[in-house]
GROMACS .gro file of C-alpha atoms in nm:
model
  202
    1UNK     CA    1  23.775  -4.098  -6.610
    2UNK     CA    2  23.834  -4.367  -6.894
    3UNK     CA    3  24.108  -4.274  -7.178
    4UNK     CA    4  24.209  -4.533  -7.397
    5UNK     CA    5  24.279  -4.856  -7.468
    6UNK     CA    6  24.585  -4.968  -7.675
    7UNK     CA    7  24.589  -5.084  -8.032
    8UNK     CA    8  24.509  -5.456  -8.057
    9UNK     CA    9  24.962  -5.504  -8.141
   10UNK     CA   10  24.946  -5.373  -7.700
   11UNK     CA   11  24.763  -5.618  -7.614
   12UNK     CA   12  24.970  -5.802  -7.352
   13UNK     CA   13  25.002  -6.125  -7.306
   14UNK     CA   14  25.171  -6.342  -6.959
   15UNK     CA   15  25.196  -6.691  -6.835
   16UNK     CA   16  24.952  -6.723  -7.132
   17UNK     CA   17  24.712  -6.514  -7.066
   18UNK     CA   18  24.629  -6.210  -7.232
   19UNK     CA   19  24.542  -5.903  -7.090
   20UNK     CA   20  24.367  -5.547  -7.190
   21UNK     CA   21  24.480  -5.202  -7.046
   22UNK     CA   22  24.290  -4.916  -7.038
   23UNK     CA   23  24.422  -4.583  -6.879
   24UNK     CA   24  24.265  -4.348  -6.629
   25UNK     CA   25  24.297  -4.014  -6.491
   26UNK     CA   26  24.157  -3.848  -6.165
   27UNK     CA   27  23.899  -3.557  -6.147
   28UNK     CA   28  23.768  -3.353  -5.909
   29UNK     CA   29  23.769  -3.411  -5.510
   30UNK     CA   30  23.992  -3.750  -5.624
   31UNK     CA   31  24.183  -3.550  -5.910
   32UNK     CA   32  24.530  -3.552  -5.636
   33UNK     CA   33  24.530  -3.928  -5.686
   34UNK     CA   34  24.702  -3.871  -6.046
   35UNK     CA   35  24.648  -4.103  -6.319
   36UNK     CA   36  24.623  -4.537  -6.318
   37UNK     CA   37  24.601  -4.851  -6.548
   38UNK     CA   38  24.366  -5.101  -6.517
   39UNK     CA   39  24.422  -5.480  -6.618
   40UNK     CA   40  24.169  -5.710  -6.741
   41UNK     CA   41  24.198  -6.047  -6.794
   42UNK     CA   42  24.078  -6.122  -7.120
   43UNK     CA   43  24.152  -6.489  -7.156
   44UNK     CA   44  23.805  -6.711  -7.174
   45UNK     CA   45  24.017  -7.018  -7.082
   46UNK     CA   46  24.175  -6.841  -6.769
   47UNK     CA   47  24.000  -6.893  -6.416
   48UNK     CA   48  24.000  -6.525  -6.406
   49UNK     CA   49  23.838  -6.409  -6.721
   50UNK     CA   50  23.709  -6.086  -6.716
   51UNK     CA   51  23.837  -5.968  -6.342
   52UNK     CA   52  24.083  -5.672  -6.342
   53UNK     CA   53  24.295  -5.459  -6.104
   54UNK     CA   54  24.405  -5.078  -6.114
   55UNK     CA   55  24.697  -4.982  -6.063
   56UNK     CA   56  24.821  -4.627  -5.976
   57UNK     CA   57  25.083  -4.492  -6.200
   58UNK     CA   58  25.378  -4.333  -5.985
   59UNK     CA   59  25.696  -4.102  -6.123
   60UNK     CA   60  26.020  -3.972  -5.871
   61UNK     CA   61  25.935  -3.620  -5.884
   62UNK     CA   62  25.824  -3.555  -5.516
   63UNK     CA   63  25.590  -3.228  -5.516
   64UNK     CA   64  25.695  -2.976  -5.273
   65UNK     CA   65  25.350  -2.941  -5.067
   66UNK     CA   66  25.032  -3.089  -5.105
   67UNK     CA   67  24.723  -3.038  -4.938
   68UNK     CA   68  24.487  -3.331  -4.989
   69UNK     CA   69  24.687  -3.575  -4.857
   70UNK     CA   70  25.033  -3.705  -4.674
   71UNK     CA   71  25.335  -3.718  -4.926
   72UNK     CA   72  25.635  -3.898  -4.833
   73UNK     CA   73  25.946  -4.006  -5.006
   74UNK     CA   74  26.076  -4.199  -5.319
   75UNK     CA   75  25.764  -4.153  -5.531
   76UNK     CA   76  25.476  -3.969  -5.626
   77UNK     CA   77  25.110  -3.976  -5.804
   78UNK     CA   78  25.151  -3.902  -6.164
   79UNK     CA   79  24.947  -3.624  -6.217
   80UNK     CA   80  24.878  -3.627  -6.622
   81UNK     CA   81  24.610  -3.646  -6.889
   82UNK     CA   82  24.705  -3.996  -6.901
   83UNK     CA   83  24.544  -4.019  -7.235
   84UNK     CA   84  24.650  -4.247  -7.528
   85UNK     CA   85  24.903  -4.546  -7.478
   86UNK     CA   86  25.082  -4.821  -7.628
   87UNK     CA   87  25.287  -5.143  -7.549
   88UNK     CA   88  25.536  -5.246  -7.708
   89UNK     CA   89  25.836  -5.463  -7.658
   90UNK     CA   90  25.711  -5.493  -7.225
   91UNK     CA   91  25.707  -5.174  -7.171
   92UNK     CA   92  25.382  -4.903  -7.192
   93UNK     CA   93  25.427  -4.531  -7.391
   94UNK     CA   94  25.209  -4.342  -7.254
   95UNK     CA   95  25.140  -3.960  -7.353
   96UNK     CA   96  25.228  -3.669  -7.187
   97UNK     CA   97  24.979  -3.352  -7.294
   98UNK     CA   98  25.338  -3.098  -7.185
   99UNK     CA   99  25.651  -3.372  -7.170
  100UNK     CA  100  25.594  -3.620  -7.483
  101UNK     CA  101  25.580  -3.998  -7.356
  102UNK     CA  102  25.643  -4.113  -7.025
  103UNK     CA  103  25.768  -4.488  -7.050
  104UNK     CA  104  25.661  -4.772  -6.816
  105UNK     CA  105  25.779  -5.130  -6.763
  106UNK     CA  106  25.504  -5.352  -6.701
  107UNK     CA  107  25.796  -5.612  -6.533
  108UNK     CA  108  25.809  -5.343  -6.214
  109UNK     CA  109  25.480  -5.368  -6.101
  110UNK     CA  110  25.545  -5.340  -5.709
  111UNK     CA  111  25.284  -5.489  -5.484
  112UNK     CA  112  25.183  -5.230  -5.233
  113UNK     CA  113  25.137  -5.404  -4.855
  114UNK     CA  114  24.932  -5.117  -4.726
  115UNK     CA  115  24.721  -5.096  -5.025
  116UNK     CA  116  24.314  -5.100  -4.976
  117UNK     CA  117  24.373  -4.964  -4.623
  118UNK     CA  118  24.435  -4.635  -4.621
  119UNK     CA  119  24.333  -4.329  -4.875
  120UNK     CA  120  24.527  -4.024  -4.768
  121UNK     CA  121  24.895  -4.157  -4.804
  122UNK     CA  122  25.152  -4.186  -5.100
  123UNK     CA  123  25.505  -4.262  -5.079
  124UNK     CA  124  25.781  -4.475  -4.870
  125UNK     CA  125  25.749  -4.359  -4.514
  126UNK     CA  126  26.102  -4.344  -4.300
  127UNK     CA  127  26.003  -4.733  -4.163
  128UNK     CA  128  25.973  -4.854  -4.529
  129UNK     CA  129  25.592  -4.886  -4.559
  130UNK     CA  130  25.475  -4.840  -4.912
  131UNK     CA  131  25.154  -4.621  -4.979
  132UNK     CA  132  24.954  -4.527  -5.251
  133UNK     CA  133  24.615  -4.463  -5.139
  134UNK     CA  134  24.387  -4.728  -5.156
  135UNK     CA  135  24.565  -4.882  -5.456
  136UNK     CA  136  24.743  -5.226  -5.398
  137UNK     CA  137  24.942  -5.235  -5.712
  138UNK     CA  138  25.225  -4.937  -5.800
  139UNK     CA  139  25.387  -4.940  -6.117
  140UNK     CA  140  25.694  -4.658  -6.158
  141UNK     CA  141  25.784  -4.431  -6.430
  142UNK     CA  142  26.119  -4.550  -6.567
  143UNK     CA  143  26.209  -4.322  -6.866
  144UNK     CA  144  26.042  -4.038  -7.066
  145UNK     CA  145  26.101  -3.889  -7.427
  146UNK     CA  146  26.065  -3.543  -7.457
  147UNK     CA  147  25.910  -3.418  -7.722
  148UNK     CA  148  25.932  -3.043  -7.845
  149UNK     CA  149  25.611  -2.850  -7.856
  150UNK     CA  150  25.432  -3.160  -7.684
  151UNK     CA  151  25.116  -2.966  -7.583
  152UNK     CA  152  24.866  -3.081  -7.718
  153UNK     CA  153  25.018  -3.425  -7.694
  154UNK     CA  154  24.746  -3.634  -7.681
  155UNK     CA  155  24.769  -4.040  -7.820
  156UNK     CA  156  25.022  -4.254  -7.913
  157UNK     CA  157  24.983  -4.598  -8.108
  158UNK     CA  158  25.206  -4.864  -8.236
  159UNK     CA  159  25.180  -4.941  -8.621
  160UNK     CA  160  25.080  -5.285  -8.726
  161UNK     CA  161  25.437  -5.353  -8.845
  162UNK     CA  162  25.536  -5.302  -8.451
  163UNK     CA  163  25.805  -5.078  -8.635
  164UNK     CA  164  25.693  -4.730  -8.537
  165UNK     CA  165  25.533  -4.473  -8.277
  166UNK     CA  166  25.255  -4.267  -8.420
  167UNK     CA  167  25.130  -3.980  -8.209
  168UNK     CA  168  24.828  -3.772  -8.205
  169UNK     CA  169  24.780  -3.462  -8.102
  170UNK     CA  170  24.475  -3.248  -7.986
  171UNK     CA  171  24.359  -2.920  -8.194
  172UNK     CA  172  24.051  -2.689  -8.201
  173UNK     CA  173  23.960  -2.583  -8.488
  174UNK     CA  174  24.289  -2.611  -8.642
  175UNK     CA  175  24.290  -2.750  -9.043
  176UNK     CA  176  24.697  -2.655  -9.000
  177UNK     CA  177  24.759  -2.922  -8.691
  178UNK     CA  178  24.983  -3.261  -8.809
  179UNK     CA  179  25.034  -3.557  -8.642
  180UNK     CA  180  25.374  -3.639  -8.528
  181UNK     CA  181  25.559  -3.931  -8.625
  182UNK     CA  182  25.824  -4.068  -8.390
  183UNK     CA  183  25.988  -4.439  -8.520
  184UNK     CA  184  26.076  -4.656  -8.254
  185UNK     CA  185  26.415  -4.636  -8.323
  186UNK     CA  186  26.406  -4.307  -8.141
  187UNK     CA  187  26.336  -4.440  -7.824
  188UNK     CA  188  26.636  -4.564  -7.686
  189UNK     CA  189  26.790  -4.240  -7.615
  190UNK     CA  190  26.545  -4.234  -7.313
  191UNK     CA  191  26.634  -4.121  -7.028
  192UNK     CA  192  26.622  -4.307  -6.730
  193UNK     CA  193  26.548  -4.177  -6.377
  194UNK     CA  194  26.673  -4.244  -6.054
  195UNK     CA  195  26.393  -4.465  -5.925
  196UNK     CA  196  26.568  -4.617  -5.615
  197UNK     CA  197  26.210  -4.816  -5.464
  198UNK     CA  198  26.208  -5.039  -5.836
  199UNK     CA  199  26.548  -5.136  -5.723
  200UNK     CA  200  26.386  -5.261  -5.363
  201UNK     CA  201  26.159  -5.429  -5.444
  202UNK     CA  202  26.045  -5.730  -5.692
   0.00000   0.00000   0.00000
């Protein structure tokens, strides 16, 4: 299901051309699949105006059982609300309904050699192989910000200044709810994972 695309300041832009993401997040019999980001080009001069490519978001934490499908090592489906986002400075914020922002650097995207051929696998198996479903493009969590009282954590935008975060957050009902303001000078107290595979591979 479609979320959101960023402000017009997330555009990105590479080699030239410029691109527009728009987040997704599995439901129902694919919901185990977690959330992605799709590119499109968005360049009329480019020779590939208007095509685009998903790509499945992935995060270290390795679930203890699944069901649905094979799990193997080094990383996992992100399984989020992947709901509002934001680029800024090469990297993509995205929000977290229960964590706050999970961070994203649109340099790692890791090209998947087992990609569109099999639907049932995630991970690094123990010969190296790369899976992630029928997704040819991976691109890893590298940092988070956790953000007190996340839930319901629910956008995040950059200002037009490209000098802070402003976050949204979903209420019912509520006249009392307030957005949250986070400046961008915040961020780098981020912490970092271990993501060994980003280290692998270009």
């Amino acid at each position: 299901m479609p979320e959101q695309c960023p402000n017009s300041t997330g555009r990105r832009s590479k080699d030239g051309i410029r691109y527009l993401l728009v987040s997704w997040y599995a439901k129902d019999e694919a919901a185990f699949k977690g959330s992605r980001i799709t590119l499109i080009d968005i360049s009329p001069s480019s020779s590939t105006y208007l095509t685009y490519r998903h790509i499945l978001l992935v995060q270290p934490d390795i679930p203890a059982s699944v069901t649905d499908y094979s799990q193997y090592a080094s990383y996992a489906p992100l399984n989020v609300h992947a709901g509002g986002m934001a680029y800024f400075k090469g990297k993509l914020y995205i929000s977290s309904t229960n964590l706050g922002v999970r961070v994203f650097d649109l340099n790692k995207i890791i090209e998947v050699s087992t990609g569109d051929t099999t639907n049932d696998k995630c991970g690094k198996d123990s010969n190296g192989n790369l899976f992630a479903f029928n997704y040819r493009y991976i691109l890893p969590q590298t940092g988070y910000q956790k953000i007190n009282n996340a839930n319901p954590f629910s956008t995040i935008q950059v200002n037009d200044e490209g000098t802070q975060f402003w976050t949204g957050q979903y209420y019912s009902g509520s006249a009392d709810a307030l957005p949250l303001c986070l400046r961008s000078s915040d961020f780098p107290s981020m912490q970092t994972g271990s993501f060994r595979i980003a280290e692998s591979y270009p």
